[in-house]
Tab-separated table of C-alpha atoms in Angstrom:
chain	number	residue	atom	x	y	z
A	1350	UNK	CA	0.010	0.028	0.016
A	1351	UNK	CA	1.416	3.378	-1.024
A	1352	UNK	CA	1.339	5.724	1.953
A	1353	UNK	CA	-0.595	8.992	1.462
A	1354	UNK	CA	-2.503	11.488	3.635
A	1355	UNK	CA	-5.682	9.472	3.043
A	1356	UNK	CA	-3.947	6.352	4.342
A	1357	UNK	CA	-2.949	8.273	7.492
A	1358	UNK	CA	-6.550	9.504	7.777
A	1359	UNK	CA	-7.853	5.966	7.429
A	1360	UNK	CA	-5.466	4.665	10.135
A	1361	UNK	CA	-6.610	7.386	12.519
A	1362	UNK	CA	-10.274	6.646	11.698
A	1363	UNK	CA	-9.848	2.933	12.323
A	1364	UNK	CA	-8.056	3.396	15.625
A	1365	UNK	CA	-10.716	5.983	16.631
A	1366	UNK	CA	-13.388	3.378	15.881
A	1367	UNK	CA	-11.621	0.880	18.128
A	1368	UNK	CA	-11.129	3.466	20.902
A	1369	UNK	CA	-14.845	4.200	20.856
A	1370	UNK	CA	-15.533	0.456	20.903
A	1371	UNK	CA	-13.193	0.110	23.835
A	1372	UNK	CA	-15.045	2.821	25.704
A	1373	UNK	CA	-18.399	1.164	25.113
A	1374	UNK	CA	-17.088	-2.251	26.139
A	1375	UNK	CA	-15.649	-0.792	29.327
A	1376	UNK	CA	-18.971	0.905	30.090
A	1377	UNK	CA	-21.241	-2.101	29.377
A	1378	UNK	CA	-19.401	-5.373	29.877
A	1379	UNK	CA	-19.254	-6.480	33.510
A	1380	UNK	CA	-16.122	-8.573	33.591
A	1381	UNK	CA	-14.156	-5.866	31.719
A	1382	UNK	CA	-15.270	-3.346	34.326
A	1383	UNK	CA	-14.035	-5.618	37.061
A	1384	UNK	CA	-10.612	-5.762	35.422
A	1385	UNK	CA	-10.512	-1.913	35.208
A	1386	UNK	CA	-8.857	-2.083	31.746
A	1387	UNK	CA	-8.518	1.314	30.000
A	1388	UNK	CA	-10.293	1.756	26.690
A	1389	UNK	CA	-6.910	2.246	24.962
A	1390	UNK	CA	-5.802	-1.188	26.046
A	1391	UNK	CA	-9.035	-2.735	24.787
A	1392	UNK	CA	-8.679	-0.852	21.548
A	1393	UNK	CA	-5.089	-2.096	21.115
A	1394	UNK	CA	-6.081	-5.697	21.730
A	1395	UNK	CA	-8.838	-5.386	19.115
A	1396	UNK	CA	-6.369	-3.761	16.734
A	1397	UNK	CA	-3.971	-6.680	17.294
A	1398	UNK	CA	-6.726	-9.250	16.714
A	1399	UNK	CA	-8.387	-7.618	13.743
A	1400	UNK	CA	-5.432	-5.810	12.176
A	1401	UNK	CA	-2.576	-6.958	9.911
A	1402	UNK	CA	-0.893	-8.914	12.680
A	1403	UNK	CA	-4.084	-10.854	13.442
A	1404	UNK	CA	-7.076	-11.821	11.277
A	1405	UNK	CA	-6.484	-8.921	8.793
A	1406	UNK	CA	-10.059	-7.664	9.005
A	1407	UNK	CA	-9.162	-4.031	9.392
A	1408	UNK	CA	-7.020	-2.467	6.672
A	1409	UNK	CA	-4.395	-0.709	8.761
A	1410	UNK	CA	-1.318	0.479	6.818
A	1411	UNK	CA	2.207	-0.818	7.333
A	1412	UNK	CA	3.008	2.444	9.095
A	1413	UNK	CA	1.130	1.314	12.206
A	1414	UNK	CA	4.400	0.750	14.147
A	1415	UNK	CA	5.761	4.191	13.156
A	1416	UNK	CA	3.094	6.269	14.834
A	1417	UNK	CA	4.148	5.478	18.451
A	1418	UNK	CA	7.641	6.905	17.765
A	1419	UNK	CA	6.025	10.189	16.661
A	1420	UNK	CA	3.547	10.349	19.512
A	1421	UNK	CA	6.216	9.767	22.192
A	1422	UNK	CA	7.972	12.965	20.882
A	1423	UNK	CA	4.655	14.805	21.468
A	1424	UNK	CA	4.285	13.370	24.963
A	1425	UNK	CA	7.826	14.108	26.059
A	1426	UNK	CA	7.634	17.555	24.559
A	1427	UNK	CA	4.717	18.441	26.765
A	1428	UNK	CA	6.416	17.437	30.016
A	1429	UNK	CA	8.282	20.761	30.560
A	1430	UNK	CA	5.049	22.688	29.839
A	1431	UNK	CA	3.198	20.776	32.547
A	1432	UNK	CA	5.903	20.981	35.210
A	1433	UNK	CA	5.369	23.619	37.946
A	1434	UNK	CA	8.006	26.037	39.078
A	1435	UNK	CA	10.581	24.108	41.125
A	1436	UNK	CA	10.299	24.559	44.900
A	1437	UNK	CA	13.470	22.938	46.135
A	1438	UNK	CA	12.685	23.698	49.767
A	1439	UNK	CA	9.364	21.833	49.613
A	1440	UNK	CA	11.017	18.909	47.822
A	1441	UNK	CA	13.775	18.709	50.456
A	1442	UNK	CA	11.663	19.172	53.569
A	1443	UNK	CA	8.362	17.490	52.643
A	1444	UNK	CA	8.856	14.688	50.153
A	1445	UNK	CA	12.345	13.367	50.787
A	1446	UNK	CA	11.067	9.847	51.512
A	1447	UNK	CA	8.805	9.801	48.434
A	1448	UNK	CA	11.661	11.032	46.234
A	1449	UNK	CA	14.104	8.387	47.542
A	1450	UNK	CA	11.568	5.599	47.347
A	1451	UNK	CA	10.414	6.435	43.825
A	1452	UNK	CA	13.873	7.104	42.514
A	1453	UNK	CA	15.182	3.787	43.882
A	1454	UNK	CA	12.212	1.906	42.432
A	1455	UNK	CA	12.837	3.354	38.993
A	1456	UNK	CA	16.653	3.165	38.641
A	1457	UNK	CA	16.929	-0.272	40.208
A	1458	UNK	CA	14.425	-1.765	37.764
A	1459	UNK	CA	16.493	-0.356	34.850
A	1460	UNK	CA	19.720	-1.745	36.242
A	1461	UNK	CA	18.239	-4.897	37.816
A	1462	UNK	CA	16.416	-5.945	34.669
A	1463	UNK	CA	19.561	-5.621	32.550
A	1464	UNK	CA	21.683	-7.421	35.113
A	1465	UNK	CA	19.097	-10.247	35.443
A	1466	UNK	CA	19.205	-10.770	31.681
A	1467	UNK	CA	23.018	-10.601	31.433
A	1468	UNK	CA	23.484	-13.161	34.220
A	1469	UNK	CA	20.532	-15.543	33.811
A	1470	UNK	CA	19.034	-15.126	30.349
A	1471	UNK	CA	21.628	-14.169	27.724
A	1472	UNK	CA	24.046	-17.020	28.506
A	1473	UNK	CA	21.291	-19.664	28.019
A	1474	UNK	CA	19.396	-18.319	24.989
A	1475	UNK	CA	21.323	-17.897	21.793
A	1476	UNK	CA	20.497	-14.790	19.834
A	1477	UNK	CA	19.242	-12.642	22.743
A	1478	UNK	CA	20.262	-8.996	22.227
A	1479	UNK	CA	22.550	-7.462	24.809
A	1480	UNK	CA	19.774	-4.954	25.591
A	1481	UNK	CA	17.071	-7.512	26.186
A	1482	UNK	CA	16.953	-6.792	29.939
A	1483	UNK	CA	16.187	-3.086	29.312
A	1484	UNK	CA	12.820	-4.060	27.841
A	1485	UNK	CA	11.593	-4.731	31.410
A	1486	UNK	CA	11.930	-1.191	32.680
A	1487	UNK	CA	11.050	0.278	29.264
A	1488	UNK	CA	7.637	-1.430	29.402
A	1489	UNK	CA	6.953	-1.588	33.165
A	1490	UNK	CA	8.273	1.657	34.544
A	1491	UNK	CA	8.085	3.551	31.279
A	1492	UNK	CA	4.874	2.281	29.732
A	1493	UNK	CA	4.065	2.253	26.035
A	1494	UNK	CA	5.588	5.659	25.467
A	1495	UNK	CA	9.067	4.712	26.750
A	1496	UNK	CA	8.694	1.294	25.106
A	1497	UNK	CA	8.186	3.055	21.786
A	1498	UNK	CA	11.256	5.163	22.427
A	1499	UNK	CA	13.556	2.307	23.488
A	1500	UNK	CA	12.215	0.095	20.672
A	1501	UNK	CA	12.849	2.814	18.085
A	1502	UNK	CA	16.409	3.373	19.336
A	1503	UNK	CA	17.263	-0.355	19.071
A	1504	UNK	CA	15.454	-0.705	15.769
A	1505	UNK	CA	17.521	2.115	14.318
A	1506	UNK	CA	20.621	0.101	15.307
A	1507	UNK	CA	19.565	-3.151	13.708
A	1508	UNK	CA	17.416	-4.881	16.349
A	1509	UNK	CA	14.031	-4.766	14.526
A	1510	UNK	CA	12.200	-7.017	16.990
A	1511	UNK	CA	12.784	-4.624	19.844
A	1512	UNK	CA	9.685	-2.543	19.261
A	1513	UNK	CA	7.257	-5.494	19.329
A	1514	UNK	CA	8.979	-6.921	22.448
A	1515	UNK	CA	8.974	-3.520	24.225
A	1516	UNK	CA	5.290	-3.008	23.436
A	1517	UNK	CA	4.551	-6.511	24.753
A	1518	UNK	CA	6.391	-5.634	27.956
A	1519	UNK	CA	4.307	-2.464	28.355
A	1520	UNK	CA	1.076	-4.299	27.676
A	1521	UNK	CA	1.824	-7.063	30.141
A	1522	UNK	CA	2.887	-4.404	32.691
A	1523	UNK	CA	-0.324	-2.431	32.458
A	1524	UNK	CA	-2.550	-5.489	32.648
A	1525	UNK	CA	-0.583	-6.766	35.652
A	1526	UNK	CA	-0.741	-3.345	37.327
A	1527	UNK	CA	-4.508	-3.353	37.218
A	1528	UNK	CA	-5.388	-7.038	37.736
A	1529	UNK	CA	-2.873	-7.785	40.431
A	1530	UNK	CA	-3.297	-4.313	41.940
A	1531	UNK	CA	-7.041	-4.911	42.366
A	1532	UNK	CA	-6.313	-8.215	44.160
A	1533	UNK	CA	-3.888	-6.342	46.504
A	1534	UNK	CA	-6.617	-3.730	47.258
A	1535	UNK	CA	-9.270	-6.429	47.993
A	1536	UNK	CA	-6.879	-8.267	50.293
A	1537	UNK	CA	-5.597	-5.034	51.912
A	1538	UNK	CA	-9.109	-3.732	52.646
A	1539	UNK	CA	-10.105	-7.083	54.126
A	1540	UNK	CA	-7.054	-7.064	56.388
A	1541	UNK	CA	-7.526	-3.395	57.445
A	1542	UNK	CA	-4.413	-2.082	55.742
A	1543	UNK	CA	-6.327	0.661	53.838
A	1544	UNK	CA	-6.895	3.944	55.655
A	1545	UNK	CA	-9.823	5.302	53.592
A	1546	UNK	CA	-11.490	2.235	52.044
A	1547	UNK	CA	-13.448	-0.018	54.339
A	1548	UNK	CA	-14.733	-2.343	51.571
A	1549	UNK	CA	-13.952	-2.832	47.906
A	1550	UNK	CA	-17.740	-2.833	47.190
A	1551	UNK	CA	-17.898	0.842	48.123
A	1552	UNK	CA	-16.346	1.991	44.845
A	1553	UNK	CA	-18.389	4.574	42.893
A	1554	UNK	CA	-19.903	3.409	39.653
A	1555	UNK	CA	-17.956	5.822	37.397
A	1556	UNK	CA	-14.684	4.065	38.362
A	1557	UNK	CA	-16.096	0.822	37.023
A	1558	UNK	CA	-17.781	2.110	33.844
A	1559	UNK	CA	-15.352	4.905	33.013
A	1560	UNK	CA	-18.308	7.244	32.395
A	1561	UNK	CA	-18.526	10.385	34.548
A	1562	UNK	CA	-22.035	11.650	35.354
A	1563	UNK	CA	-22.686	15.409	35.000
A	1564	UNK	CA	-22.624	16.139	38.767
A	1565	UNK	CA	-19.116	14.601	39.184
A	1566	UNK	CA	-17.335	16.329	36.283
A	1567	UNK	CA	-14.413	18.707	36.901
A	1568	UNK	CA	-14.296	21.930	34.913
A	1569	UNK	CA	-11.033	22.823	33.231
A	1570	UNK	CA	-9.534	26.115	32.020
A	1571	UNK	CA	-9.347	26.153	28.210
A	1572	UNK	CA	-10.051	29.634	26.833
A	1573	UNK	CA	-6.691	31.366	27.315
A	1574	UNK	CA	-7.005	33.024	23.873
A	1575	UNK	CA	-10.037	34.293	22.062
A	1576	UNK	CA	-11.610	32.044	19.449
A	1577	UNK	CA	-12.085	35.153	17.307
A	1578	UNK	CA	-8.333	35.073	16.778
A	1579	UNK	CA	-7.525	31.314	17.071
A	1580	UNK	CA	-9.257	28.374	18.619
A	1581	UNK	CA	-7.654	27.619	22.021
A	1582	UNK	CA	-7.102	23.940	21.180
A	1583	UNK	CA	-5.470	24.794	17.825
A	1584	UNK	CA	-3.268	27.321	19.670
A	1585	UNK	CA	-2.027	24.740	22.189
A	1586	UNK	CA	-1.749	21.935	19.609
A	1587	UNK	CA	0.401	24.235	17.489
A	1588	UNK	CA	2.798	24.802	20.391
A	1589	UNK	CA	3.058	21.094	21.182
A	1590	UNK	CA	3.488	20.095	17.513
A	1591	UNK	CA	6.255	22.695	16.978
A	1592	UNK	CA	8.092	21.287	20.041
A	1593	UNK	CA	7.866	17.696	18.720
A	1594	UNK	CA	8.868	18.798	15.242
A	1595	UNK	CA	11.878	20.647	16.704
A	1596	UNK	CA	12.963	17.445	18.436
A	1597	UNK	CA	12.726	15.538	15.152
A	1598	UNK	CA	14.775	18.018	13.211
A	1599	UNK	CA	17.435	18.180	15.932
A	1600	UNK	CA	17.664	14.414	15.862
A	1601	UNK	CA	18.149	14.538	12.062
A	1602	UNK	CA	20.828	17.138	12.517
A	1603	UNK	CA	22.541	15.014	15.126
A	1604	UNK	CA	22.480	12.025	12.806
A	1605	UNK	CA	24.281	14.198	10.131
A	1606	UNK	CA	26.922	15.475	12.548
A	1607	UNK	CA	27.389	12.246	14.536
A	1608	UNK	CA	26.412	9.305	12.313
A	1609	UNK	CA	27.571	6.737	14.903
A	1610	UNK	CA	25.337	8.141	17.671
A	1611	UNK	CA	21.542	7.946	17.600
A	1612	UNK	CA	19.937	10.600	19.784
A	1613	UNK	CA	16.157	9.875	19.974
A	1614	UNK	CA	13.790	12.553	18.873
A	1615	UNK	CA	11.735	12.325	22.068
A	1616	UNK	CA	14.762	13.272	24.212
A	1617	UNK	CA	15.444	16.290	22.029
A	1618	UNK	CA	11.753	17.218	22.073
A	1619	UNK	CA	12.024	17.368	25.837
A	1620	UNK	CA	14.920	19.838	25.510
A	1621	UNK	CA	12.986	21.923	23.022
A	1622	UNK	CA	10.032	21.956	25.451
A	1623	UNK	CA	12.338	23.223	28.176
A	1624	UNK	CA	13.517	26.006	25.808
A	1625	UNK	CA	9.912	26.943	24.903
A	1626	UNK	CA	8.963	26.989	28.571
A	1627	UNK	CA	11.902	29.228	29.398
A	1628	UNK	CA	11.030	31.645	26.537
A	1629	UNK	CA	7.390	31.802	27.710
A	1630	UNK	CA	8.503	32.517	31.282
A	1631	UNK	CA	10.928	35.254	30.123
A	1632	UNK	CA	8.275	36.931	27.907
A	1633	UNK	CA	5.525	36.537	30.534
A	1634	UNK	CA	3.364	34.619	28.053
A	1635	UNK	CA	3.063	31.395	30.068
A	1636	UNK	CA	-0.233	32.725	31.487
A	1637	UNK	CA	-1.810	32.222	28.075
A	1638	UNK	CA	-1.015	28.501	28.092
A	1639	UNK	CA	-3.478	26.230	29.801
A	1640	UNK	CA	-1.940	23.226	31.473
A	1641	UNK	CA	-5.375	21.603	31.384
A	1642	UNK	CA	-5.419	21.656	27.569
A	1643	UNK	CA	-1.797	20.572	27.261
A	1644	UNK	CA	-2.442	17.709	29.681
A	1645	UNK	CA	-5.457	16.649	27.560
A	1646	UNK	CA	-3.275	16.718	24.376
A	1647	UNK	CA	-0.649	14.605	26.126
A	1648	UNK	CA	-3.269	12.215	27.444
A	1649	UNK	CA	-4.864	11.877	24.000
A	1650	UNK	CA	-1.476	11.170	22.390
A	1651	UNK	CA	-0.883	8.509	25.050
A	1652	UNK	CA	-4.206	6.748	24.395
A	1653	UNK	CA	-3.577	6.663	20.658
A	1654	UNK	CA	-0.014	5.554	21.163
A	1655	UNK	CA	-1.129	2.644	23.403
A	1656	UNK	CA	-3.714	1.477	20.849
A	1657	UNK	CA	-1.329	1.666	17.922
A	1658	UNK	CA	1.537	0.213	19.964
A	1659	UNK	CA	-0.386	-2.901	20.988
A	1660	UNK	CA	-1.884	-3.252	17.473
A	1661	UNK	CA	1.606	-3.245	15.947
A	1662	UNK	CA	2.979	-6.124	18.084
A	1663	UNK	CA	4.302	-8.958	15.988
A	1664	UNK	CA	2.884	-12.135	17.581
A	1665	UNK	CA	5.432	-14.343	15.844
A	1666	UNK	CA	8.341	-12.303	17.306
A	1667	UNK	CA	6.793	-12.522	20.810
A	1668	UNK	CA	6.418	-16.286	20.486
A	1669	UNK	CA	10.065	-16.618	19.465
A	1670	UNK	CA	11.129	-14.882	22.660
A	1671	UNK	CA	8.332	-16.341	24.850
A	1672	UNK	CA	10.368	-18.160	27.532
A	1673	UNK	CA	12.934	-15.437	28.267
A	1674	UNK	CA	10.186	-12.841	28.157
A	1675	UNK	CA	8.132	-14.699	30.749
A	1676	UNK	CA	11.133	-15.046	33.039
A	1677	UNK	CA	11.924	-11.354	32.653
A	1678	UNK	CA	8.343	-10.412	33.469
A	1679	UNK	CA	8.208	-12.679	36.496
A	1680	UNK	CA	11.423	-11.070	37.829
A	1681	UNK	CA	9.873	-7.617	37.237
A	1682	UNK	CA	6.621	-8.479	39.035
A	1683	UNK	CA	8.532	-9.928	41.971
A	1684	UNK	CA	10.707	-6.834	42.119
A	1685	UNK	CA	7.671	-4.495	42.067
A	1686	UNK	CA	5.922	-6.617	44.758
A	1687	UNK	CA	9.008	-6.331	46.989
A	1688	UNK	CA	8.841	-2.533	46.842
A	1689	UNK	CA	5.074	-2.547	47.494
A	1690	UNK	CA	4.958	-5.023	50.349
A	1691	UNK	CA	8.357	-4.371	52.113
A	1692	UNK	CA	9.956	-1.136	51.255
A	1693	UNK	CA	6.824	0.965	51.382
A	1694	UNK	CA	6.406	0.065	55.042
A	1695	UNK	CA	10.040	1.113	55.783
A	1696	UNK	CA	9.838	4.432	53.895
A	1697	UNK	CA	6.283	5.486	54.931
A	1698	UNK	CA	5.237	5.008	58.530
A	1699	UNK	CA	1.882	6.614	57.601
A	1700	UNK	CA	-0.308	5.592	54.668
A	1701	UNK	CA	2.122	2.934	53.518
A	1702	UNK	CA	-0.579	0.976	51.687
A	1703	UNK	CA	-1.829	4.002	49.686
A	1704	UNK	CA	1.639	5.094	48.698
A	1705	UNK	CA	2.750	1.492	48.031
A	1706	UNK	CA	-0.241	0.636	45.806
A	1707	UNK	CA	0.329	3.836	43.822
A	1708	UNK	CA	3.966	2.854	43.286
A	1709	UNK	CA	2.944	-0.695	42.343
A	1710	UNK	CA	0.774	0.890	39.618
A	1711	UNK	CA	3.463	2.995	38.033
A	1712	UNK	CA	6.342	0.493	38.421
A	1713	UNK	CA	4.422	-2.132	36.542
A	1714	UNK	CA	2.215	0.015	34.285
A	1715	UNK	CA	2.224	3.826	34.150
A	1716	UNK	CA	1.581	6.727	36.444
A	1717	UNK	CA	-2.011	6.698	35.126
A	1718	UNK	CA	-2.400	3.137	36.435
A	1719	UNK	CA	-0.944	4.204	39.784
A	1720	UNK	CA	-3.451	7.074	39.913
A	1721	UNK	CA	-6.340	4.734	39.104
A	1722	UNK	CA	-5.366	2.319	41.909
A	1723	UNK	CA	-4.797	5.223	44.311
A	1724	UNK	CA	-8.197	6.698	43.571
A	1725	UNK	CA	-9.801	3.394	44.581
A	1726	UNK	CA	-8.138	3.334	48.014
A	1727	UNK	CA	-7.958	7.086	48.585
A	1728	UNK	CA	-10.811	8.722	46.554
A	1729	UNK	CA	-10.470	12.179	48.227
A	1730	UNK	CA	-6.657	12.378	48.112
A	1731	UNK	CA	-6.354	12.505	51.902
A	1732	UNK	CA	-3.028	10.651	52.000
A	1733	UNK	CA	-1.480	13.407	49.765
A	1734	UNK	CA	0.319	10.611	47.818
A	1735	UNK	CA	-0.231	12.222	44.441
A	1736	UNK	CA	0.773	15.673	45.677
A	1737	UNK	CA	3.950	14.289	47.145
A	1738	UNK	CA	4.771	12.325	44.030
A	1739	UNK	CA	4.213	15.367	41.865
A	1740	UNK	CA	6.786	17.291	43.850
A	1741	UNK	CA	9.180	14.339	44.028
A	1742	UNK	CA	8.976	13.774	40.270
A	1743	UNK	CA	10.585	17.166	39.490
A	1744	UNK	CA	14.111	15.913	40.262
A	1745	UNK	CA	13.194	12.392	39.099
A	1746	UNK	CA	12.260	13.484	35.603
A	1747	UNK	CA	15.773	14.412	34.372
A	1748	UNK	CA	17.114	11.082	35.655
A	1749	UNK	CA	14.400	9.214	33.745
A	1750	UNK	CA	15.238	11.156	30.568
A	1751	UNK	CA	18.917	10.263	30.947
A	1752	UNK	CA	18.121	6.635	31.541
A	1753	UNK	CA	15.857	6.378	28.464
A	1754	UNK	CA	18.366	8.201	26.355
A	1755	UNK	CA	21.730	6.716	27.397
A	1756	UNK	CA	20.871	3.189	28.669
A	1757	UNK	CA	20.444	1.785	25.137
A	1758	UNK	CA	23.446	3.771	23.909
A	1759	UNK	CA	25.694	2.237	26.525
A	1760	UNK	CA	24.368	-1.259	25.767
A	1761	UNK	CA	24.955	-0.750	22.044
A	1762	UNK	CA	28.546	0.170	22.887
A	1763	UNK	CA	28.910	-3.129	24.805
A	1764	UNK	CA	28.972	-1.255	28.138
A	1765	UNK	CA	25.935	-2.912	29.717
A	1766	UNK	CA	27.809	-3.766	32.953
A	1767	UNK	CA	29.121	-0.258	33.148
A	1768	UNK	CA	25.535	0.967	33.094
A	1769	UNK	CA	24.620	-1.522	35.831
A	1770	UNK	CA	27.544	-0.206	37.920
A	1771	UNK	CA	26.504	3.405	37.458
A	1772	UNK	CA	22.963	2.524	38.538
A	1773	UNK	CA	24.181	0.632	41.616
A	1774	UNK	CA	26.370	3.550	42.776
A	1775	UNK	CA	23.564	6.041	42.149
A	1776	UNK	CA	21.124	3.883	44.069
A	1777	UNK	CA	23.561	3.508	47.004
A	1778	UNK	CA	23.933	7.294	47.192
A	1779	UNK	CA	20.126	7.745	47.180
A	1780	UNK	CA	19.754	5.117	49.900
A	1781	UNK	CA	22.346	6.770	52.102
A	1782	UNK	CA	20.761	10.170	51.570
A	1783	UNK	CA	17.323	8.756	52.536
A	1784	UNK	CA	18.793	7.252	55.709
A	1785	UNK	CA	20.282	10.590	56.646
A	1786	UNK	CA	16.987	12.358	55.840
A	1787	UNK	CA	15.007	9.924	58.006
A	1788	UNK	CA	17.491	10.322	60.837
A	1789	UNK	CA	17.253	14.124	60.753
A	1790	UNK	CA	13.460	13.895	60.568
A	1791	UNK	CA	13.285	11.668	63.655
A	1792	UNK	CA	15.739	13.936	65.490
A	1793	UNK	CA	13.584	16.994	64.825
A	1794	UNK	CA	10.369	15.271	65.989
A	1795	UNK	CA	11.918	13.733	69.137
C-alpha cells in the first residue's frame, strides 16, 4: 500500500473506531469493568486481533508501528510545559522519602532488569540481544511511550524485533498493574491495611464504567486565547506540535553530525520543550498557556500511542522470545511486589498501603495506572500521595530522561555492565541520603 495523507486519515479513523468500541465495552461489559482495563488497552487488543498482525479484517497500513515513535515525541515535549516552578525547599523538607523511594524503584528496575538478563538469560538463549533486559523497565516503569522510544532506538541500530517486544512488555505491565493491583486492594481492605477504604464494594460506579455523570465532572480552564483570533485547542496543539517537530529536526541534525550516535527525537523534544517553557516565562506569556489543555493533548497522544503500539505487536516475534520474556516479566513483578509489600512500610510509617499501591501501579504500568489504583483506596486524596509524588517527580524526571536516552546507547557500545555499575552507585547514594533524611526527621520530631 502506497502511503498517502488518506492512508494516514484511514489509520486514525480505524483506531478511533476501536477506541470508541473500547469505551463502550468498558462501560457495558461487567467482567471488563471488574478488570478496570483502560479503553486504549481494549482498543489495542482489538487492533492486534483484527489488524494486519491478526485476522487482517481491518486495513491498517504498514506504518502502524511508526506512529508510536512520533507520538512519544509529542508526549515528552509536553512534560516541561506541565511541570510547575521548582520549589526545592518543599522537595527537600516534605517529600524526601517519596523522592528516595520512587527514585530507587525506577533506577533499580532499569539496572536490575539488565543485570538479570546478562547473568541468567543471555548465557542460556542464543541470539538474545545485549539490551534484552532493558525491555523490562522500558515497558513496566516507562509504559508504552518509553517502550516506543527504546524500541525505536534499538530498531535504528539493527534490532528490529525490539519494538514489538517492548510493546509486549508495556502491555503485560499495564494489565498486571490493574489485575494484580485490584487483588492487592481487595486483600488489603479485608485485612484493614487501607486507611480510607473499608470495603472494595464501596467503589463509585464511574470508576467501574469509565463514564462520569454530569454532577461529578471537573471543569477545566481552556479559553486562554479568544476564538475570534484562534481556537484555544489549535493554539495549544500548534505549540506542542512545533516542540515535537523541533525534536525531530534536531535528531536529524545530530544524525548528520554524529552518524555513529543515535539521539532519540523524544529526548530532544524534551529539551525543545524546556526552551519553549523558558522563553514563555521570560516573555511573561506562560499565562496564556493552559496546562489543562496541554495535559489533555498529552493524554490523547498517550491513548492513541497505546492503541497503535499494541496493535503493531508482531505475535510471531513474541512467540520466538516467549520463555525469556516470561522469566523477565516474573522477575519484574517480584521486584515490584518487593517494593510494594516491604519497602513501602520502611519508607512510609503513615499511609504505607496507599503510597505503596500507587507505586505498584506505576512501576508495573504507568503513572495513570498508579493514579487509578490510588483513587480506589484514597478517593479524596487524603493521603497526599499524588501531591507528594508530583513534587518528588521534578528531580526524578531528568534522571528518567537520561536513563531512556543513554541506557540503550551504553548497551549498544557493549557497556551494559558499566551501566549496571553506574545505577548501583547512584542507588547507594540515594539510599544513604534517605537514611540521613530519616535520621534528621526523627531527630527533629523527638
